[in-house]
Amino acid sequence: MKFTLSWLKDHLDTTASVDEIAEALTDLGLEVEGIENPLAKLSSFTLGKVKKAEKHPDADRLRVCVVETDEGDKQIICGAPNAREGITVVVCKPGDYVPGIDVTLSVGKIRGVESHGMMASERELELSDEHTGIIELPSGEVGESFADWMAKNQPEKVDPVIEIAITPNRPDALGVRGIARDLAARGLGTLKPEKTAQIEGKFPCPIKVTIDDDTREGGCEVFMGRLIRGVKNGPSPAWLQQRLRAIGLRPISALVDVTNFFTYDMNRPLHVFDADKVRGNLRVHRTRGGETLIGLDEKEYTFPAGAVVISDDHEIESIAGIMGGLRTGCTEKTVNVFLEAAVWDTIQIAKTGRATKINSDARYRNERGIDPEFNAPAIELATQMIMELCGGEPSDVVTAGEVPDVSRAYKLDTDRVVSLVGMDIPAGEQRRTLEALGFRLEGDLAHVPSWRPDVMGEADLVEEVARIASLTKLVGRPMPRAHVGVPKAVLTPIQKRENIARRTMAALGYNEAVTYSFIDKESAGLFGGGADVTMLENPISSEMSHMRPDLLPGLLQAAARNQARGFMDLALFEVGPAFDGGEPEESHLQVAGLLVGGTAPRDPWGSRRPADVYDAKADAEAVLSAIGAPAKQMILRDAPAWWHPGRSGRISLGPKNILATFGELHPKVLDRMGVKGPAVAFTLWPERVPFPKSTGATRPALAASTLQPVERDFAFVVDAGVEALTLVNAAQGADKALIESVTVFDEFHGAKAEAQMGAGKKSLAITVRLQPRDKTLTDAEIEAVGAKIVEKVAKATGGALRG
Amino acid sequence: MDDLRQKYLEAIAGAGDEAALEDIRVAAVGKKGEVALKMRELGKMSPEERQVMGPKLNALKDEINAALAARKEALGDAALDERLKTEWLDVTLPARPRPAGTIHPVSQVTEEVTTIFADMGFSVAEGPQIETDWHNFDALNIPPHHPARQEFDTFYMHREEGDERPPHVLRTHTSPVQIRAMLAQGAPIRVIAPGRVYRSDYDQTHTPMFHQIEGLAIDRDISMANLKWTLEEFCRAFFEVDEVELRFRASHFPFTEPSAEVDLRCSWQDGRLKVGEGDDWMEILGSGMVHPKVLEASGVDPNEWQGFAFGIGIDRLAMLKYGIPDLRAFFDSDLRWLRHYGFSALDVPTMRGGLSR
């Protein structure tokens, strides 16, 4: 919302400066977004008098002038035809910035003669486009500030423009009067009395107006109008044009400019029809759907069913409360005008506005809510203004519907105001504030003014009192903790787990990424998502159309972007939600890690090798361990389709509870995602790791034996398809009490192994660590355990000790 | 005897290796060495002579043994020095790589903020990101078709044909967590709720996803003055300065009343923010007293309970505190950016050690 200072002063009697007004507005909740103050750029210029003007010795068109200024006489070279002795001019001195030519002046020499400044034209000072000569002032003293002179003598040319942001609850501040009322309540001046007019109709209105029965409710409350015949339309007067231009509107014609004036002056949209183009009567009704209208903006609009429009006897002529039709619009030739003021249902305006995508000043105001009680006065005031500007003779006013009764009152509990705001605002001050804003107080009941549709309860009264009292003055008041003493930890177990997983990943060398929760359909599809239930109805682009089913596609896209920048070795991770469906409960927390390229840069030590599935597995296991997953886990094989079928696994507790999937990503998936592979990764579900049942911090006692442990190595020849974990578990089972650990330390497979051990065979070597508990083991006992291990392994895998 | 001493000490000093030293030892103090032989002669001496010669011979033996040991160590040291000289390595070669990962600024700042509010007695609440329009709008006093709804640039979820429920939304703010937390816990309550939020906006300063942290405190007599103090304390702790100054400006949010936008006194020097000084005011958050209708929707009686709520942009806090210029880069995962603006795994913010290094 834009307005000028002089416009504000139509409603507010004030001596406050623009800066004071701006500060108050922002504090009141009408946030100032910009001030354009033409006076600000004139501040350095002063008036001077030309004492002498002689032709330049070396240039016919230039004059050498002696100008009397506040700093004494100055020699200035001037090319303007009107530069002559005796005139009062505006002097720009060396050091001054001249806005219209974007130059900071210095002492110059023009054709060998020194010039100490310039005398300005209106264009050079950005006052107008006038540049035929320098400014000649009819009054003013030498040395007087030009800004002061302008403010006093030609304020309309230097009217400051203030732009404020209007929150949706303040439609009244979409009119200059509403803004003035707030400022007056704050004490920045006095609100001038409201203007009224009563224009008697000279003849019955030939155009009748009706509202269809199904359109009263939720459509149109009241529709008033009158004909003014014999008007002479044309450009509106300069003061009105200047105002409209100042706030960024284009003056069109007197009739249209009057409606725009009321829109901004009183938050009162009006419409004018060229009555001669209206065929028969006007009828407010709902659309069937599919009808069209060419609007005043010359665009064609198609209506949905149920929109409210205004038709004459033939067709739709206006989109009610939003935009008039082109055919019946007023032109320079209009002589008979039908003036409309109506109150429309705000929700219906919003719906039709969205359907037609029209963003007009009228829609903006009608959907936020105008003052219904101002409907009849507006017709009278606008008629008066039209007659002043265009002449003409008014008819009686025709009315359909009724002005809605919006009267209501709420209790002002002054103690509660103090309790909520935490400021000591005296009860009398609270009442004065509300009255200044137009509320009528009756005991402790505050009757809401008709222009404040937002005030719907006691809480709104509190807000009015608080903002006028100024929240800037609010002083903080300590709020002690609800419980005295050392604060308790507040994170839930899963919140702690998320933090631990994140920091473990960073400690493992991964860089945390935060990627968008939505991805393109194809990428989602590659990872088991992309169903319509996870689709956005209005995505910002096709790259962000579906909720991600997994964190990996986002990380892979990030990897591809980094590869394109020349970074080929990547360790990225993310912790965040993945989405299984379109309902609120259908999401879950994931931790995903992605390794692409080498494990390290090339170095003299051969540290670099391609990241492989065992890196991904190690990292997944490290995170699982950090968040407290039980050590005993199963490895299942049937990972989903986006993993390499032979090089992936799933870490699970039992056959159902999958804690993590790890492996190489499927080469086709990498190809589709544009990542140069190979790439290994894991996805981990922290919520699936069971929480420990006991919450105590006590650890079990350490059972460290003083007896020497014994380690024995075994190498087995097994079928190539035998999995190490089967073998390890078998060995472990040979003597659960004595065997502390079994670890694989060698795998020998491939052609060489087969040459030695037979086709389809490989060798797995394990170290078994025995920990005696009550006495040192004898050789015979060690032998016996060894034999048992060999037997168990043979039974479980069909393998035999390697000879 | 002096000759003997002289002879062996010289021989020891001149011995070139351990073998030569051993020969000398045998010849001098071995069982049949010269000193041993001399010792045997003691028996033939008179007691007076023996009393003189005995100690002298013992001293000689000790001296030779000590000289042998010293020489042996010296030879050993020399040999070791020789060996070590040959073991020279170029220590300017690069060290073996150690992995160094990073924590994203959004995660770090979220932890900083929760650390501060945990100290003030706020726990951490959560809610879904695909939200019902009731939780995201209606319960927050934003009825359907209200112009305020248009200001959120909401993403809507697809609805299957025949499903007549209003479409779910991607939550446009963390405020629906207020509703969920109050429905679950009732009053009194003090929670914060960090997380992702979504708005359909993408330009220089907007991304369609960003992060907010919601704060909610409801009790019997919490006032807006308490809100101001809480935010002042938060800003002082978060920006790690001794003094901050906040300015409350009246504003409007449908879910709070009165509502205020909050500005922070600051100055900008060379693109760096300095908090608590200067003449600039920077808007940092929106806040207010929870609207009675919101309390009602959450099953909390507004005649009995009152309190405040606020919402802060986490990404914005990160940008201000750490001087990160561009919001869009937060979600681009450029490795150079992640390394430059990221935090070490061990940079865990605490009240004890401070929030940042």
Coordinates of C-alpha atoms in Angstrom, one line a residue, chain A residues 191-590:
Chain A
L191 CA -8.0 12.5 12.8
K192 CA -9.9 15.0 10.6
P193 CA -13.7 14.6 10.6
E194 CA -15.2 12.1 8.2
K195 CA -16.5 13.7 5.0
T196 CA -20.2 13.2 4.2
A197 CA -22.4 14.1 1.4
Q198 CA -26.1 13.7 0.6
I199 CA -26.9 14.1 -3.1
E200 CA -30.5 14.2 -3.9
G201 CA -31.6 12.2 -7.0
K202 CA -33.2 14.2 -9.7
F203 CA -34.9 11.4 -11.5
P204 CA -35.6 7.7 -11.0
C205 CA -32.7 5.4 -12.0
P206 CA -33.6 3.8 -15.3
I207 CA -31.3 0.8 -14.7
K208 CA -32.8 -1.5 -12.1
V209 CA -30.6 -3.9 -10.0
T210 CA -31.4 -7.3 -8.7
I211 CA -29.6 -10.1 -6.9
D212 CA -30.6 -13.7 -7.6
D213 CA -32.0 -15.7 -4.6
D214 CA -29.1 -18.2 -4.7
T215 CA -26.6 -15.4 -4.8
R216 CA -27.5 -13.5 -1.7
E217 CA -26.0 -16.1 0.6
G218 CA -22.2 -16.2 0.2
G219 CA -22.3 -14.0 -2.9
C220 CA -23.6 -10.4 -2.6
E221 CA -24.9 -8.7 0.5
V222 CA -25.9 -5.5 -1.0
F223 CA -25.6 -3.8 -4.4
M224 CA -26.3 -0.1 -4.8
G225 CA -26.0 2.1 -7.8
R226 CA -27.2 5.3 -9.5
L227 CA -27.0 6.8 -12.9
I228 CA -25.4 10.2 -13.4
R229 CA -26.3 11.5 -16.8
G230 CA -24.7 14.2 -18.9
V231 CA -21.2 13.9 -17.6
K232 CA -18.2 15.1 -19.4
N233 CA -15.4 12.6 -19.0
G234 CA -11.8 13.6 -19.7
P235 CA -8.5 13.8 -17.9
S236 CA -8.9 14.2 -14.2
P237 CA -7.4 17.3 -12.5
A238 CA -3.7 17.6 -12.0
W239 CA -3.8 17.1 -8.2
L240 CA -5.6 13.8 -8.7
Q241 CA -3.4 12.6 -11.5
Q242 CA -0.3 13.5 -9.5
R243 CA -1.5 11.5 -6.5
L244 CA -2.3 8.5 -8.6
R245 CA 1.0 8.6 -10.4
A246 CA 2.8 9.0 -7.1
I247 CA 1.5 5.7 -5.9
G248 CA 2.2 4.0 -9.2
L249 CA -1.2 4.1 -10.8
R250 CA -1.8 5.4 -14.3
P251 CA -4.5 8.1 -14.6
I252 CA -7.1 7.0 -17.1
S253 CA -10.0 9.4 -17.1
A254 CA -11.8 11.4 -14.5
L255 CA -14.5 8.7 -14.0
V256 CA -12.1 5.9 -13.6
D257 CA -9.7 8.0 -11.5
V258 CA -12.5 8.7 -9.1
T259 CA -13.0 5.0 -8.4
N260 CA -9.3 4.5 -7.9
F261 CA -9.2 7.5 -5.6
F262 CA -11.9 5.9 -3.3
T263 CA -10.1 2.5 -3.5
Y264 CA -7.0 4.0 -2.0
D265 CA -8.5 6.8 0.1
M266 CA -11.2 4.9 1.9
N267 CA -10.4 1.2 1.0
R268 CA -13.7 1.4 -1.0
P269 CA -13.5 -0.2 -4.5
L270 CA -16.2 1.2 -6.8
H271 CA -17.1 0.5 -10.4
V272 CA -18.4 2.7 -13.2
F273 CA -20.3 1.3 -16.2
D274 CA -20.9 3.3 -19.3
A275 CA -24.7 3.3 -18.9
D276 CA -25.3 3.6 -22.6
K277 CA -23.7 0.3 -23.2
V278 CA -25.7 -1.5 -20.5
R279 CA -28.6 -3.2 -22.2
G280 CA -31.6 -3.2 -19.8
N281 CA -31.1 -3.9 -16.2
L282 CA -28.2 -5.3 -14.0
R283 CA -28.5 -8.6 -12.4
V284 CA -26.1 -10.2 -9.9
H285 CA -26.1 -13.9 -10.3
R286 CA -23.9 -17.1 -10.3
T287 CA -22.3 -18.5 -13.4
R288 CA -23.2 -21.9 -14.8
G289 CA -19.5 -22.5 -15.7
G290 CA -17.8 -22.0 -19.1
E291 CA -19.1 -18.4 -19.8
T292 CA -16.5 -15.9 -20.9
L293 CA -15.9 -12.2 -20.5
I294 CA -13.2 -9.8 -21.8
G295 CA -12.1 -7.8 -18.8
L296 CA -10.9 -4.1 -18.6
D297 CA -7.4 -5.5 -19.0
E298 CA -8.5 -6.8 -22.5
K299 CA -7.9 -10.4 -21.5
E300 CA -10.5 -13.1 -21.9
Y301 CA -11.6 -14.9 -18.7
T302 CA -13.6 -18.2 -18.5
F303 CA -15.7 -18.7 -15.4
P304 CA -16.0 -21.7 -13.2
A305 CA -19.5 -22.7 -12.1
G306 CA -20.8 -20.7 -9.1
A307 CA -18.7 -17.5 -9.6
V308 CA -20.6 -14.3 -8.9
V309 CA -20.9 -11.9 -11.9
I310 CA -23.0 -9.0 -13.0
S311 CA -25.0 -9.3 -16.3
D312 CA -27.2 -6.9 -18.2
D313 CA -30.1 -8.3 -20.2
H314 CA -27.8 -10.0 -22.6
E315 CA -24.6 -11.3 -21.1
I316 CA -22.1 -11.0 -18.3
E317 CA -20.6 -7.5 -18.1
S318 CA -18.5 -7.6 -14.9
I319 CA -16.6 -10.0 -12.6
A320 CA -18.3 -8.8 -9.4
G321 CA -15.9 -7.1 -7.0
I322 CA -12.9 -8.1 -9.1
M323 CA -12.8 -6.5 -12.5
G324 CA -15.3 -4.8 -14.8
G325 CA -15.9 -5.9 -18.4
L326 CA -14.3 -4.1 -21.3
R327 CA -17.5 -3.7 -23.3
T328 CA -19.3 -1.6 -20.7
G329 CA -16.2 0.2 -19.4
C330 CA -16.1 4.0 -19.3
T331 CA -14.3 5.9 -22.1
E332 CA -13.6 9.5 -22.9
K333 CA -16.9 9.5 -24.8
T334 CA -19.0 8.3 -21.8
V335 CA -21.8 10.7 -21.1
N336 CA -24.1 8.6 -18.9
V337 CA -22.4 6.7 -16.1
F338 CA -23.7 4.0 -13.7
L339 CA -21.9 4.1 -10.4
E340 CA -21.8 0.8 -8.5
A341 CA -20.9 0.2 -4.8
A342 CA -21.5 -3.3 -3.4
V343 CA -20.6 -5.6 -0.6
W344 CA -19.4 -9.0 -1.7
D345 CA -18.8 -12.2 0.2
T346 CA -15.1 -12.2 0.9
I347 CA -14.7 -16.0 0.4
Q348 CA -16.5 -15.9 -2.9
I349 CA -14.2 -13.1 -4.1
A350 CA -11.2 -15.1 -3.0
K351 CA -12.4 -18.2 -4.9
T352 CA -13.3 -16.4 -8.1
G353 CA -10.1 -14.4 -7.8
R354 CA -8.0 -17.6 -7.6
A355 CA -10.0 -19.2 -10.4
T356 CA -9.5 -16.2 -12.8
K357 CA -6.0 -15.4 -11.4
I358 CA -6.9 -11.8 -11.5
N359 CA -4.9 -9.7 -9.0
S360 CA -6.7 -6.4 -9.0
D361 CA -6.9 -3.7 -6.3
A362 CA -10.6 -4.4 -6.1
R363 CA -10.2 -8.1 -5.5
Y364 CA -7.4 -7.5 -3.0
R365 CA -9.7 -5.3 -0.9
N366 CA -13.0 -7.1 -1.4
E367 CA -11.5 -10.4 -0.3
R368 CA -10.0 -8.9 2.8
G369 CA -13.1 -7.1 3.7
I370 CA -14.4 -3.6 3.2
D371 CA -16.5 -1.5 5.5
P372 CA -20.2 -2.5 4.7
E373 CA -21.6 0.5 6.5
F374 CA -19.7 2.8 4.2
N375 CA -21.5 1.4 1.2
A376 CA -24.3 4.1 1.0
P377 CA -22.0 7.0 2.1
A378 CA -19.5 6.0 -0.6
I379 CA -22.2 6.3 -3.3
E380 CA -23.0 9.8 -2.2
L381 CA -19.3 10.9 -1.8
A382 CA -18.4 9.5 -5.2
T383 CA -21.4 11.0 -6.9
Q384 CA -20.3 14.4 -5.4
M385 CA -16.8 14.0 -6.7
I386 CA -18.0 12.9 -10.2
M387 CA -20.3 15.9 -10.4
E388 CA -17.5 18.2 -9.3
L389 CA -15.1 16.9 -11.9
C390 CA -17.5 15.9 -14.7
G391 CA -20.8 17.7 -14.0
G392 CA -23.9 15.7 -14.7
E393 CA -27.2 15.0 -13.0
P394 CA -27.7 12.1 -10.5
S395 CA -30.6 9.7 -10.4
D396 CA -32.1 8.2 -7.3
V397 CA -30.1 5.4 -5.7
V398 CA -31.2 1.9 -6.5
T399 CA -30.5 -0.9 -4.0
A400 CA -30.7 -4.7 -4.0
G401 CA -30.1 -6.7 -0.9
E402 CA -29.3 -5.2 2.5
V403 CA -26.3 -3.8 4.2
P404 CA -25.2 -6.6 6.5
D405 CA -25.4 -6.1 10.2
V406 CA -21.8 -6.6 11.5
S407 CA -22.3 -5.1 14.9
R408 CA -20.7 -7.0 17.7
A409 CA -19.1 -6.3 21.0
Y410 CA -16.5 -8.0 23.2
K411 CA -15.5 -7.7 26.8
L412 CA -12.5 -5.6 27.5
D413 CA -10.8 -7.2 30.5
T414 CA -8.1 -4.6 31.3
D415 CA -6.4 -6.8 33.9
R416 CA -6.1 -9.6 31.4
V417 CA -4.5 -7.3 28.9
V418 CA -1.9 -6.4 31.4
S419 CA -1.4 -10.1 32.3
L420 CA -1.0 -11.2 28.6
V421 CA 1.2 -8.3 27.4
G422 CA 3.2 -7.9 30.5
M423 CA 3.1 -4.1 30.3
D424 CA 1.3 -1.9 32.8
I425 CA -1.1 -0.1 30.6
P426 CA -3.6 1.8 32.7
A427 CA -7.3 0.8 32.2
G428 CA -8.2 4.4 31.1
E429 CA -5.4 4.3 28.5
Q430 CA -6.7 1.0 27.2
R431 CA -10.2 2.5 26.8
R432 CA -8.9 5.7 25.2
T433 CA -7.0 3.6 22.7
L434 CA -9.9 1.6 21.6
E435 CA -12.1 4.7 21.3
A436 CA -9.4 6.4 19.2
L437 CA -9.6 3.3 16.9
G438 CA -13.3 3.7 16.4
F439 CA -14.6 1.2 19.0
R440 CA -17.6 2.3 21.1
L441 CA -17.3 1.5 24.8
E442 CA -20.3 0.7 26.8
G443 CA -19.3 -0.3 30.3
D444 CA -16.6 -2.9 29.7
L445 CA -18.1 -3.9 26.3
A446 CA -16.2 -2.7 23.3
H447 CA -18.4 -2.4 20.1
V448 CA -16.3 -3.1 17.0
P449 CA -16.3 -0.5 14.2
S450 CA -17.7 -1.8 11.0
W451 CA -14.4 -1.4 9.1
R452 CA -12.6 -3.9 11.3
P453 CA -13.7 -7.4 10.1
D454 CA -10.6 -8.9 11.8
V455 CA -11.7 -8.1 15.3
M456 CA -13.5 -11.3 16.3
G457 CA -12.9 -11.7 20.0
E458 CA -11.4 -10.4 23.2
A459 CA -7.9 -11.4 22.2
D460 CA -8.2 -8.9 19.3
L461 CA -8.8 -6.1 21.7
V462 CA -5.7 -7.0 23.5
E463 CA -3.7 -6.8 20.3
E464 CA -5.2 -3.4 19.5
V465 CA -4.3 -2.0 22.9
A466 CA -0.8 -3.5 22.8
R467 CA 0.2 -2.3 19.4
I468 CA -1.0 1.2 20.0
A469 CA 0.8 1.3 23.4
S470 CA 3.9 0.2 21.4
L471 CA 5.5 -3.2 21.8
T472 CA 8.9 -1.4 21.4
K473 CA 8.4 -0.3 25.0
L474 CA 8.0 -3.9 26.2
V475 CA 10.7 -4.8 28.8
G476 CA 11.7 -8.4 29.1
R477 CA 10.7 -10.2 32.3
P478 CA 12.6 -13.3 33.4
M479 CA 10.8 -16.6 33.0
P480 CA 12.3 -19.1 35.4
R481 CA 12.4 -22.8 34.5
A482 CA 9.4 -24.7 35.4
H483 CA 11.5 -26.9 37.7
V484 CA 14.1 -25.5 40.1
G485 CA 17.6 -26.9 39.9
V486 CA 19.8 -28.6 37.3
P487 CA 17.8 -29.0 34.1
K488 CA 17.0 -32.5 33.0
A489 CA 18.1 -33.8 29.6
V490 CA 15.3 -33.2 27.2
L491 CA 16.0 -35.3 24.1
T492 CA 14.0 -38.4 23.4
P493 CA 15.9 -41.6 22.8
I494 CA 15.4 -41.4 19.1
Q495 CA 16.5 -37.8 19.0
K496 CA 19.7 -38.8 20.8
R497 CA 20.1 -41.7 18.4
E498 CA 19.8 -39.3 15.4
N499 CA 22.5 -37.0 16.8
I500 CA 24.8 -40.0 17.5
A501 CA 24.3 -41.4 14.1
R502 CA 25.1 -38.1 12.5
R503 CA 28.3 -37.5 14.4
T504 CA 29.4 -41.0 13.9
M505 CA 29.1 -40.6 10.2
A506 CA 31.1 -37.4 10.3
A507 CA 33.7 -39.1 12.4
L508 CA 33.9 -41.8 9.8
G509 CA 34.9 -39.2 7.2
Y510 CA 31.5 -38.5 5.5
N511 CA 30.3 -35.0 4.7
E512 CA 26.8 -34.3 5.7
A513 CA 24.5 -33.1 3.0
V514 CA 21.0 -31.8 3.3
T515 CA 19.1 -32.5 0.1
Y516 CA 15.5 -31.7 -0.8
S517 CA 12.7 -34.0 0.4
F518 CA 11.3 -34.1 -3.1
I519 CA 12.9 -35.5 -6.2
D520 CA 11.9 -36.2 -9.8
K521 CA 9.5 -39.1 -10.5
E522 CA 12.1 -41.2 -12.4
S523 CA 14.6 -41.1 -9.6
A524 CA 12.0 -41.9 -7.0
G525 CA 10.9 -44.8 -9.2
L526 CA 14.4 -46.2 -9.2
F527 CA 14.3 -46.5 -5.4
G528 CA 10.8 -48.0 -5.0
G529 CA 8.9 -44.7 -4.9
G530 CA 7.2 -42.4 -7.4
A531 CA 3.7 -43.5 -6.7
D532 CA 0.9 -40.9 -7.2
V533 CA 0.2 -40.8 -3.4
T534 CA 3.7 -39.3 -2.9
M535 CA 3.2 -36.8 -5.7
L536 CA 2.9 -33.0 -5.2
E537 CA -0.2 -31.5 -6.7
N538 CA 1.7 -28.3 -7.5
P539 CA 5.4 -29.0 -7.7
I540 CA 7.8 -26.1 -8.3
S541 CA 9.4 -28.1 -11.1
S542 CA 9.4 -31.6 -12.5
E543 CA 12.7 -32.1 -10.7
M544 CA 10.9 -31.8 -7.4
S545 CA 7.7 -33.6 -8.1
H546 CA 7.6 -36.6 -5.7
M547 CA 8.5 -37.2 -2.0
R548 CA 11.7 -39.2 -1.8
P549 CA 11.3 -42.9 -0.9
D550 CA 14.9 -43.1 0.2
L551 CA 17.8 -40.7 0.8
L552 CA 20.1 -42.3 -1.7
P553 CA 18.7 -40.8 -4.9
G554 CA 19.2 -37.3 -3.5
L555 CA 22.8 -38.2 -2.5
L556 CA 23.5 -39.7 -5.9
Q557 CA 22.3 -36.5 -7.6
A558 CA 24.6 -34.6 -5.3
A559 CA 27.4 -36.9 -6.2
A560 CA 26.7 -36.4 -9.9
R561 CA 26.8 -32.6 -9.4
N562 CA 30.1 -32.9 -7.6
Q563 CA 31.6 -35.2 -10.3
A564 CA 30.6 -32.6 -12.8
R565 CA 32.7 -30.1 -10.8
G566 CA 35.7 -32.5 -10.9
F567 CA 35.3 -34.1 -7.5
M568 CA 35.4 -37.8 -8.1
D569 CA 36.0 -39.2 -4.6
L570 CA 33.0 -38.6 -2.4
A571 CA 31.8 -39.7 1.0
L572 CA 28.4 -38.1 1.5
F573 CA 25.7 -38.8 4.0
E574 CA 22.3 -37.5 5.1
V575 CA 20.1 -38.1 8.1
G576 CA 16.4 -37.3 7.5
P577 CA 13.0 -38.4 6.6
A578 CA 12.0 -40.7 3.7
F579 CA 8.4 -41.1 2.7
D580 CA 6.4 -44.3 2.2
G581 CA 3.1 -42.7 1.3
G582 CA 1.1 -39.4 1.3
E583 CA -0.3 -39.6 4.8
P584 CA 1.4 -37.8 7.8
E585 CA 2.3 -41.0 9.5
E586 CA 3.9 -42.5 6.4
S587 CA 7.4 -41.3 6.8
H588 CA 10.4 -42.7 8.6
L589 CA 13.9 -41.6 9.6
Q590 CA 16.9 -42.8 7.6

